[in-house]
Short mmCIF file of C-alpha atoms in Angstrom, two decimals:
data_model
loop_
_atom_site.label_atom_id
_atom_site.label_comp_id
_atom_site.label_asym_id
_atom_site.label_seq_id
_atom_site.Cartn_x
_atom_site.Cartn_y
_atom_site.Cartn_z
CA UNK A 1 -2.19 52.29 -36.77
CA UNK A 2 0.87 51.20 -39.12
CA UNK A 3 3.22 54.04 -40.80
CA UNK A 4 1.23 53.48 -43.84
CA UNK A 5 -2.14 53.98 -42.40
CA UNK A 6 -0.97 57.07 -40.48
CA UNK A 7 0.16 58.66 -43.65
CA UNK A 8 -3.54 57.78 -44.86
CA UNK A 9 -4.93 59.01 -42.86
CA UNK A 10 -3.13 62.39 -42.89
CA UNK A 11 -3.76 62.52 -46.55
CA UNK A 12 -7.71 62.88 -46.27
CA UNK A 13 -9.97 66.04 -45.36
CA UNK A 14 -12.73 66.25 -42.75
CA UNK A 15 -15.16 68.92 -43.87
CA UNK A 16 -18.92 69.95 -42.60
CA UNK A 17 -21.02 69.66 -45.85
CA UNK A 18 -25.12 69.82 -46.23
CA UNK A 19 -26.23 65.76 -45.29
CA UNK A 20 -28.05 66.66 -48.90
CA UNK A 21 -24.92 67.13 -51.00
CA UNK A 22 -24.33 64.76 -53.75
CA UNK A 23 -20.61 63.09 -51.34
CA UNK A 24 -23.22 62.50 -48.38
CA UNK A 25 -26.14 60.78 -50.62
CA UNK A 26 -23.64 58.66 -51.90
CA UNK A 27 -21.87 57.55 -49.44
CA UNK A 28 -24.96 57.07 -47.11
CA UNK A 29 -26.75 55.63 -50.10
CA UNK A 30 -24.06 53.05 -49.82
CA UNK A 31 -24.54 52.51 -46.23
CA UNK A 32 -27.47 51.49 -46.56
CA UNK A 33 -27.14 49.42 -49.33
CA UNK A 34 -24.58 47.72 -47.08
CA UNK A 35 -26.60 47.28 -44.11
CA UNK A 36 -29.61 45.83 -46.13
CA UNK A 37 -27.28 43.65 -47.70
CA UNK A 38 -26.34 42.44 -44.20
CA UNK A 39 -29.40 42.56 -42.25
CA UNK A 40 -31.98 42.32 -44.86
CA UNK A 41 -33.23 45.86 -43.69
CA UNK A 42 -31.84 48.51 -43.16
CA UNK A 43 -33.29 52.51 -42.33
CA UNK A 44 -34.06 55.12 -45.37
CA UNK A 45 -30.98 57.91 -45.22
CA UNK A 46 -33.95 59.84 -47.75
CA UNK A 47 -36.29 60.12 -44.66
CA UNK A 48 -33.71 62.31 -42.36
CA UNK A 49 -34.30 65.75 -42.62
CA UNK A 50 -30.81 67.65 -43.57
CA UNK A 51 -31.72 70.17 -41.05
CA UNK A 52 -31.20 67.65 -38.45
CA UNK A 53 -27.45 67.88 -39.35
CA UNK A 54 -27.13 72.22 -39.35
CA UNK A 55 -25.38 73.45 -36.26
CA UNK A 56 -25.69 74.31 -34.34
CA UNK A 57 -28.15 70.89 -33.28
CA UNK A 58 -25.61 68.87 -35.17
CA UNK A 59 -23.03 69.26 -38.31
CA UNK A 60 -22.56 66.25 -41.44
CA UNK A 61 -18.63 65.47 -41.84
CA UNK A 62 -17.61 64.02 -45.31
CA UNK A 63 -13.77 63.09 -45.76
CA UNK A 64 -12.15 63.42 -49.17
CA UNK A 65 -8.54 61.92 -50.36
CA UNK A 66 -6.35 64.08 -52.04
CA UNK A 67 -7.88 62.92 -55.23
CA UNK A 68 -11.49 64.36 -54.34
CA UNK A 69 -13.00 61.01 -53.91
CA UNK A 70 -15.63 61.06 -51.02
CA UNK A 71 -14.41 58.40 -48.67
CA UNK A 72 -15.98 58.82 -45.39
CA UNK A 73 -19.08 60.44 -43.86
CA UNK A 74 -20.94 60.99 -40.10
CA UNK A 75 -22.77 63.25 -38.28
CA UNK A 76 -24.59 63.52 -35.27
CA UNK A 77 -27.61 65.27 -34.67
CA UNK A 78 -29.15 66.87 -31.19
CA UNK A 79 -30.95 64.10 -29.25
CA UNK A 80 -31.29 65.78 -26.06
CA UNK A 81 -29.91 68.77 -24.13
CA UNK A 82 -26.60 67.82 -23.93
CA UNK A 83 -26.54 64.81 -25.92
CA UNK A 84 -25.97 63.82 -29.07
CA UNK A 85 -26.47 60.74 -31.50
CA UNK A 86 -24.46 59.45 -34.17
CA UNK A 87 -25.84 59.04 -37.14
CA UNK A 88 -24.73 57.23 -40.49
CA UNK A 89 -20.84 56.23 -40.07
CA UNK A 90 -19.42 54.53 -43.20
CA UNK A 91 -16.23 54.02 -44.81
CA UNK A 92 -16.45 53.10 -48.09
CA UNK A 93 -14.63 49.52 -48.54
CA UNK A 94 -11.75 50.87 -49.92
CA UNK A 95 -10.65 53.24 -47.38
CA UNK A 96 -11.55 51.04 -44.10
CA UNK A 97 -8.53 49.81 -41.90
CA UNK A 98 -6.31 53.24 -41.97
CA UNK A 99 -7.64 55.07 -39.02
CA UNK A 100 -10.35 56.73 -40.61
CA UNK A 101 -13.16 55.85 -38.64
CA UNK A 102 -11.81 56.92 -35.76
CA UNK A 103 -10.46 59.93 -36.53
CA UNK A 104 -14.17 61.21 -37.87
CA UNK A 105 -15.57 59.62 -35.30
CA UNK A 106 -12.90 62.04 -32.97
CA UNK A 107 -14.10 65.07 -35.21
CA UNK A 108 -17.51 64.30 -34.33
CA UNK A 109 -16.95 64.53 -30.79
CA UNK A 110 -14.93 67.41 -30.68
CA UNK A 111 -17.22 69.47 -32.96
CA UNK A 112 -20.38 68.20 -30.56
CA UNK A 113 -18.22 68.94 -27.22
CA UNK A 114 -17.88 72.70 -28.90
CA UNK A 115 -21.98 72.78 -29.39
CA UNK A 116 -22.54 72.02 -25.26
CA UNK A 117 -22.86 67.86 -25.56
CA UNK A 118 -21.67 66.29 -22.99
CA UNK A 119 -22.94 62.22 -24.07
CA UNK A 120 -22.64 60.51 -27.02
CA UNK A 121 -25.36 58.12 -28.17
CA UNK A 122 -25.30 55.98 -31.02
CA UNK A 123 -26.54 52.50 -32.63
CA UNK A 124 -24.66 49.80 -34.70
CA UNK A 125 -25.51 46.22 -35.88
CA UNK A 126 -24.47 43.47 -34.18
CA UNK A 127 -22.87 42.01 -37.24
CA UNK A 128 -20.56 45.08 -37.70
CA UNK A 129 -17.90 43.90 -35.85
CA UNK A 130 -15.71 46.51 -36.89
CA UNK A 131 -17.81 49.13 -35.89
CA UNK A 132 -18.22 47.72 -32.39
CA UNK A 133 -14.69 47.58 -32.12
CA UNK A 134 -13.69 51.20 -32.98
CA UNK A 135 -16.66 52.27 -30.63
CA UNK A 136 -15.25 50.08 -27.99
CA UNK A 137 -11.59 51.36 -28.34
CA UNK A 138 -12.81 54.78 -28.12
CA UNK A 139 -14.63 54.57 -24.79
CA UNK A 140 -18.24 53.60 -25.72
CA UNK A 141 -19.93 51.17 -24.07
CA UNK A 142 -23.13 49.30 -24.53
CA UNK A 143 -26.68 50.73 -22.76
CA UNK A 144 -30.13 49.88 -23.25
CA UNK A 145 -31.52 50.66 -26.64
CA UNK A 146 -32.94 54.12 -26.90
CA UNK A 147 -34.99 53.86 -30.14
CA UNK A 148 -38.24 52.18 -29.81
CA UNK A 149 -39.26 49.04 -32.15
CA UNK A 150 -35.59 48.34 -32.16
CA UNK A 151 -34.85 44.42 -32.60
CA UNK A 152 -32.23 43.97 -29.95
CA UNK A 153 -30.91 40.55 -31.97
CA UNK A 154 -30.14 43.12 -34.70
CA UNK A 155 -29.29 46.55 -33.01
CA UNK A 156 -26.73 47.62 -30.33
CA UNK A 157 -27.04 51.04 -28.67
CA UNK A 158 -23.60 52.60 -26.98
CA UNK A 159 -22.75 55.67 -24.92
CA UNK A 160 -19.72 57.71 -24.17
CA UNK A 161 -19.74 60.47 -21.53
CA UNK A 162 -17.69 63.42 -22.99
CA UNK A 163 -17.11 65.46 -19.88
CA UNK A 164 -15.10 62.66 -18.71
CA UNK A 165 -10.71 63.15 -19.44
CA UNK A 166 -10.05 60.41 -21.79
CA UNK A 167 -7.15 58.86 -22.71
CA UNK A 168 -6.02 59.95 -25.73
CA UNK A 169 -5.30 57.07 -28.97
CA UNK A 170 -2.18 56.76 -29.38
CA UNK A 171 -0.91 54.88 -32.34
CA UNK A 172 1.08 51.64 -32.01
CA UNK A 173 0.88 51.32 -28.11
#
């Protein structure tokens, strides 16, 4: 991360809210709009139940700029014992290259490592190359899709094993 993008990302705010508040339609509202506008399909946010997102079987993180503007949003959601699934990342356009992902992706893990998860499951397109980069960098790797009726030219599943020390991201190096 640059100077610039550090400061960024400082200036934002991570905070649990309901996956039905107005921030987390919109912003996963524009997800999909996004990923049907790349993959000419894409899955209803509508037909998630918000309960899937109340701790403690998972929380909904929306970040906010200083100005109030909903930026950011994630959440994962119980999909086993001790793991977990991440569910609709998205950076609005405007925000992406400052660090953001990762550091809600980082909340996400921490908040799920406090709720007994040990693994981290999740699924991306193969076109977001972005995406697969961040999840990359921050220890996932790829695994056999988990969600039936999946089209593997489309969908890529990844894992990260939280009970394992990782390194920690350190900006610049």
């Amino acid at each position: 991360m640059t100077q610039l993008s550090q400061t960024a990302a400082r200036a934002w705010t991570i905070s649990a809210v309901s996956y039905s508040s107005p921030a987390a339609r919109r912003l996963t509202q524009a997800l999909q709009r996004e990923q049907f506008a790349t993959y000419g399909r894409a899955d209803d946010p509508e037909a998630t139940d918000a309960a899937e997102f109340e701790p403690p079987c998972g929380v909904f993180l929306v970040a906010v700029g200083q100005d109030g503007t909903a930026l950011a949003c994630g959440g994962w959601r119980t999909a086993g014992p001790t793991t977990a699934e991440v569910k609709r990342m998205y950076v609005s356009p405007t925000a992406r290259g400052q660090g953001h992902g990762r550091l809600l992706l980082e909340a996400l893990e921490h908040n799920a490592c406090r709720h007994g998860m040990i693994r981290m499951i999740l699924e991306t397109g193969v076109s977001n190359h972005a995406a697969l980069a961040l999840y990359g960098s921050c220890g996932y790797t790829l695994v056999e899709p988990y969600v039936r009726g999946r089209d593997p030219q489309i969908n890529r599943a990844m894992s990260k094993d939280l009970s394992l020390p990782q390194k920690l991201h350190r900006p610049g190096r």
